Tab-separated table of C-alpha atoms in Angstrom:
chain	number	residue	atom	x	y	z
A	1	UNK	CA	110.089	64.926	64.193
A	2	UNK	CA	106.988	64.834	66.382
A	3	UNK	CA	107.846	67.016	69.323
A	4	UNK	CA	107.370	70.391	67.462
A	5	UNK	CA	103.754	69.431	66.449
A	6	UNK	CA	102.143	69.048	70.151
A	7	UNK	CA	104.402	72.145	71.105
A	8	UNK	CA	102.468	74.265	68.104
A	9	UNK	CA	99.346	72.584	69.018
A	10	UNK	CA	99.748	73.969	72.650
A	11	UNK	CA	100.816	77.374	71.727
A	12	UNK	CA	97.656	77.660	69.404
A	13	UNK	CA	95.279	76.316	72.010
A	14	UNK	CA	96.887	78.935	74.632
A	15	UNK	CA	96.596	81.750	71.745
A	16	UNK	CA	92.719	80.469	71.358
A	17	UNK	CA	92.153	80.741	75.099
A	18	UNK	CA	93.946	83.832	75.473
A	19	UNK	CA	91.662	85.512	72.896
A	20	UNK	CA	88.683	84.070	74.745
A	21	UNK	CA	89.827	85.374	77.709
A	22	UNK	CA	90.489	88.818	76.334
A	23	UNK	CA	87.051	88.701	74.762
A	24	UNK	CA	85.458	88.225	77.908
A	25	UNK	CA	87.537	90.707	79.654
A	26	UNK	CA	86.262	93.295	77.201
A	27	UNK	CA	82.494	92.087	77.322
A	28	UNK	CA	82.696	92.470	81.209
A	29	UNK	CA	84.258	95.842	81.045
A	30	UNK	CA	81.810	96.993	78.583
A	31	UNK	CA	78.840	95.877	80.945
A	32	UNK	CA	80.418	97.420	83.778
A	33	UNK	CA	80.586	100.729	81.744
A	34	UNK	CA	77.020	100.308	80.751
A	35	UNK	CA	75.995	100.021	84.372
A	36	UNK	CA	78.094	103.005	85.240
A	37	UNK	CA	76.267	105.041	82.520
A	38	UNK	CA	72.917	104.267	84.031
A	39	UNK	CA	73.308	103.921	87.761
A	40	UNK	CA	75.524	106.141	90.123
A	41	UNK	CA	78.525	104.346	91.563
A	42	UNK	CA	79.833	105.369	94.942
A	43	UNK	CA	83.081	102.926	95.279
A	44	UNK	CA	85.584	101.228	92.843
A	45	UNK	CA	89.417	99.865	92.758
A	46	UNK	CA	91.275	102.244	94.711
A	47	UNK	CA	88.488	105.037	95.330
A	48	UNK	CA	85.543	105.859	97.418
A	49	UNK	CA	82.765	108.168	97.888
A	50	UNK	CA	82.402	109.906	101.315
A	51	UNK	CA	78.815	108.862	101.263
A	52	UNK	CA	79.330	108.673	105.301
A	53	UNK	CA	79.724	112.575	105.368
A	54	UNK	CA	76.753	112.898	102.917
A	55	UNK	CA	78.634	113.260	99.788
A	56	UNK	CA	77.630	111.231	96.656
A	57	UNK	CA	78.365	113.369	93.704
A	58	UNK	CA	80.702	116.444	92.479
A	59	UNK	CA	78.762	119.353	90.863
A	60	UNK	CA	79.368	120.677	87.484
A	61	UNK	CA	79.160	124.179	88.527
A	62	UNK	CA	82.714	125.787	89.304
A	63	UNK	CA	84.341	125.435	92.780
A	64	UNK	CA	86.766	128.217	94.045
A	65	UNK	CA	89.842	128.009	96.363
A	66	UNK	CA	90.069	131.203	98.611
A	67	UNK	CA	92.531	131.708	101.530
A	68	UNK	CA	92.173	132.359	105.350
A	69	UNK	CA	94.799	134.965	105.130
A	70	UNK	CA	97.620	136.036	103.487
A	71	UNK	CA	100.072	133.559	104.954
A	72	UNK	CA	97.917	130.755	103.830
A	73	UNK	CA	97.661	132.177	100.416
A	74	UNK	CA	101.574	132.820	100.156
A	75	UNK	CA	102.599	129.461	101.429
A	76	UNK	CA	99.735	127.190	99.800
A	77	UNK	CA	98.365	128.958	96.545
A	78	UNK	CA	100.909	127.113	94.612
A	79	UNK	CA	99.965	123.708	95.591
A	80	UNK	CA	96.570	123.948	94.145
A	81	UNK	CA	97.393	124.556	90.501
A	82	UNK	CA	98.717	121.481	89.433
A	83	UNK	CA	95.529	119.380	90.961
A	84	UNK	CA	93.056	122.049	89.514
A	85	UNK	CA	94.489	121.690	86.177
A	86	UNK	CA	94.058	117.996	86.269
A	87	UNK	CA	90.891	118.180	87.573
A	88	UNK	CA	89.834	120.457	84.583
A	89	UNK	CA	90.836	117.592	82.061
A	90	UNK	CA	87.794	115.513	83.545
A	91	UNK	CA	85.307	118.554	83.581
A	92	UNK	CA	85.846	119.395	87.389
A	93	UNK	CA	86.405	123.219	87.751
A	94	UNK	CA	88.354	124.411	90.506
A	95	UNK	CA	89.674	128.170	90.478
A	96	UNK	CA	92.464	128.904	92.487
A	97	UNK	CA	91.992	132.543	93.364
A	98	UNK	CA	93.710	135.314	95.392
A	99	UNK	CA	90.982	136.196	97.420
A	100	UNK	CA	91.097	136.481	101.251
A	101	UNK	CA	88.005	134.839	103.194
A	102	UNK	CA	88.088	135.255	107.061
A	103	UNK	CA	84.530	133.306	107.481
A	104	UNK	CA	84.491	131.191	110.481
A	105	UNK	CA	80.987	129.641	109.380
A	106	UNK	CA	81.247	125.945	109.477
A	107	UNK	CA	80.189	125.703	105.902
A	108	UNK	CA	81.065	128.659	103.577
A	109	UNK	CA	79.436	130.040	100.541
A	110	UNK	CA	78.489	127.366	97.886
A	111	UNK	CA	81.458	126.077	96.131
A	112	UNK	CA	84.072	127.884	98.097
A	113	UNK	CA	87.019	126.127	99.739
A	114	UNK	CA	88.691	128.007	102.382
A	115	UNK	CA	92.458	127.149	102.946
A	116	UNK	CA	94.029	127.279	106.270
A	117	UNK	CA	97.969	127.321	107.167
A	118	UNK	CA	97.857	126.352	111.077
A	119	UNK	CA	99.722	124.743	113.537
A	120	UNK	CA	98.310	121.218	114.438
A	121	UNK	CA	94.872	121.761	113.425
A	122	UNK	CA	93.742	118.618	114.873
A	123	UNK	CA	95.682	118.993	117.958
A	124	UNK	CA	98.017	115.938	116.822
A	125	UNK	CA	101.426	116.042	115.331
A	126	UNK	CA	101.627	116.226	111.493
A	127	UNK	CA	97.941	115.912	110.739
A	128	UNK	CA	95.926	117.956	108.470
A	129	UNK	CA	92.096	118.371	108.130
A	130	UNK	CA	89.567	118.683	105.457
A	131	UNK	CA	86.243	119.881	106.828
A	132	UNK	CA	83.837	118.900	104.036
A	133	UNK	CA	80.006	120.194	103.716
A	134	UNK	CA	77.496	118.857	101.305
A	135	UNK	CA	74.420	120.076	99.563
A	136	UNK	CA	71.160	118.844	101.300
A	137	UNK	CA	69.226	118.767	98.147
A	138	UNK	CA	71.314	116.767	95.978
A	139	UNK	CA	74.278	115.243	98.089
A	140	UNK	CA	76.772	116.841	96.003
A	141	UNK	CA	80.229	118.520	97.069
A	142	UNK	CA	79.534	121.673	98.588
A	143	UNK	CA	82.744	123.056	99.667
A	144	UNK	CA	84.357	123.720	103.046
A	145	UNK	CA	87.478	124.346	104.765
A	146	UNK	CA	91.199	122.652	104.543
A	147	UNK	CA	93.354	123.121	107.415
A	148	UNK	CA	96.981	122.273	106.601
A	149	UNK	CA	99.515	121.405	109.271
A	150	UNK	CA	102.248	124.062	109.072
A	151	UNK	CA	105.052	121.543	110.335
A	152	UNK	CA	105.270	120.195	106.895
A	153	UNK	CA	106.799	123.608	105.692
A	154	UNK	CA	108.643	124.793	109.295
A	155	UNK	CA	110.578	121.576	109.551
A	156	UNK	CA	112.885	121.122	106.453
A	157	UNK	CA	113.097	117.254	107.001
A	158	UNK	CA	109.360	116.892	108.165
A	159	UNK	CA	108.904	114.145	105.807
A	160	UNK	CA	112.679	112.935	104.828
A	161	UNK	CA	116.118	114.292	104.808
A	162	UNK	CA	115.734	114.497	100.883
A	163	UNK	CA	114.302	118.114	99.689
A	164	UNK	CA	112.714	116.547	96.588
A	165	UNK	CA	110.719	113.924	98.258
A	166	UNK	CA	109.635	116.503	100.940
A	167	UNK	CA	108.263	118.683	98.401
A	168	UNK	CA	106.539	115.982	96.515
A	169	UNK	CA	104.866	114.550	99.965
A	170	UNK	CA	103.932	118.202	100.575
A	171	UNK	CA	102.070	118.316	97.409
A	172	UNK	CA	100.323	114.884	98.228
A	173	UNK	CA	99.338	116.154	101.451
A	174	UNK	CA	97.665	119.424	99.888
A	175	UNK	CA	95.815	117.570	97.014
A	176	UNK	CA	94.711	114.706	99.759
A	177	UNK	CA	92.737	117.271	101.519
A	178	UNK	CA	91.340	118.773	98.295
A	179	UNK	CA	90.134	115.380	97.379
A	180	UNK	CA	88.373	114.909	100.775
A	181	UNK	CA	86.406	118.141	100.096
A	182	UNK	CA	85.480	117.239	96.592
A	183	UNK	CA	83.979	114.170	97.945
A	184	UNK	CA	86.567	111.254	98.432
A	185	UNK	CA	87.061	108.831	101.393
A	186	UNK	CA	90.137	106.961	102.302
A	187	UNK	CA	90.022	103.669	99.883
A	188	UNK	CA	91.930	101.474	102.332
A	189	UNK	CA	90.799	97.759	102.276
A	190	UNK	CA	92.094	94.710	104.000
A	191	UNK	CA	94.094	93.564	101.257
A	192	UNK	CA	95.911	90.768	103.573
A	193	UNK	CA	92.456	89.336	104.639
A	194	UNK	CA	93.670	89.390	108.484
A	195	UNK	CA	90.391	91.211	109.358
A	196	UNK	CA	91.785	94.617	109.776
A	197	UNK	CA	92.019	97.455	107.599
A	198	UNK	CA	95.514	98.963	108.318
A	199	UNK	CA	97.344	102.195	107.738
A	200	UNK	CA	98.556	102.425	103.912
A	201	UNK	CA	96.870	99.422	103.150
A	202	UNK	CA	95.859	100.381	99.615
A	203	UNK	CA	96.049	98.975	96.295
A	204	UNK	CA	98.795	99.587	93.723
A	205	UNK	CA	98.890	100.465	90.060
A	206	UNK	CA	101.445	98.922	87.876
A	207	UNK	CA	104.357	101.357	88.462
A	208	UNK	CA	103.269	100.487	92.522
A	209	UNK	CA	101.708	103.885	93.351
A	210	UNK	CA	98.940	104.138	95.636
A	211	UNK	CA	95.752	106.206	95.512
A	212	UNK	CA	96.455	109.754	96.442
A	213	UNK	CA	93.586	109.251	99.070
A	214	UNK	CA	95.253	106.287	100.834
A	215	UNK	CA	95.116	106.928	104.614
A	216	UNK	CA	97.434	108.126	106.085
A	217	UNK	CA	99.618	108.843	102.770
A	218	UNK	CA	100.529	106.941	99.833
A	219	UNK	CA	104.305	106.824	100.758
A	220	UNK	CA	107.001	108.550	98.795
A	221	UNK	CA	105.660	109.127	95.330
A	222	UNK	CA	108.136	109.939	92.265
A	223	UNK	CA	109.010	113.850	92.139
A	224	UNK	CA	106.475	113.955	88.917
A	225	UNK	CA	103.627	112.329	90.599
A	226	UNK	CA	103.659	114.493	93.603
A	227	UNK	CA	100.112	116.126	94.254
A	228	UNK	CA	98.565	114.415	91.300
A	229	UNK	CA	95.792	112.067	91.821
A	230	UNK	CA	96.528	108.646	90.704
A	231	UNK	CA	95.054	108.067	87.260
A	232	UNK	CA	93.844	104.598	87.831
A	233	UNK	CA	92.223	105.191	91.096
A	234	UNK	CA	91.570	108.726	92.464
A	235	UNK	CA	90.904	110.166	88.844
A	236	UNK	CA	88.200	107.489	87.993
A	237	UNK	CA	86.683	108.129	91.346
A	238	UNK	CA	86.579	111.950	90.633
A	239	UNK	CA	85.285	111.516	87.350
A	240	UNK	CA	82.342	108.743	88.387
A	241	UNK	CA	81.339	111.497	91.479
A	242	UNK	CA	80.706	114.051	88.315
A	243	UNK	CA	78.887	111.557	86.553
A	244	UNK	CA	76.968	110.813	89.271
A	245	UNK	CA	75.520	114.438	89.664
A	246	UNK	CA	73.690	113.854	86.731
A	247	UNK	CA	72.889	110.401	87.421
A	248	UNK	CA	71.070	111.235	90.622
A	249	UNK	CA	68.731	113.831	88.718
A	250	UNK	CA	67.001	111.076	86.913
């Protein structure tokens, strides 16, 4: 019968074409990796370096999280352990200490991140803030202050009426500000090409998850993802920022 033969031929041609496209994709990926290995990169899919605030890289030297007072320590300490462990997996060392640091200097000691628990630090409902600093000599993340809005905790239904969702959102909020201190900016882009970069307008991975640094937030993450930088987006950016430190030395 003549019909099956052209059908097999079509499948064969499609397979060949698919193979060629896959090979080209791998070659392009290799070329991108090669460029990344020799040249600093400041933005990519789902991430962006905070170059506007002078941060181009993350230093390989350890960073330490301290707290402005005992209330901040008791309320927020546990929220930093997860992202710190995640960062350790790519070579970024962040230690969550029990130290109280009452310094009011705009930029604390090198690689010190002072965490505050306060009501409406920006004077606006529900807004937290990261006040990051950078090393003048090399443009690496220096440290700074994180001001978490206490409303997330004092209102049991701040984000939603679901307790599990609320806790995931709190974790996201804390890690979001940590990402800013380490040099990530909001990666929002004009996906719908309407000329406006809008709130929440960020790329998504195959599971529908947006970057943790998406502004003003990435929505309602699964409980298991709460507080974790998105692997395909934020984590790639943070890893590149660490590589940038070495690349910028040459």
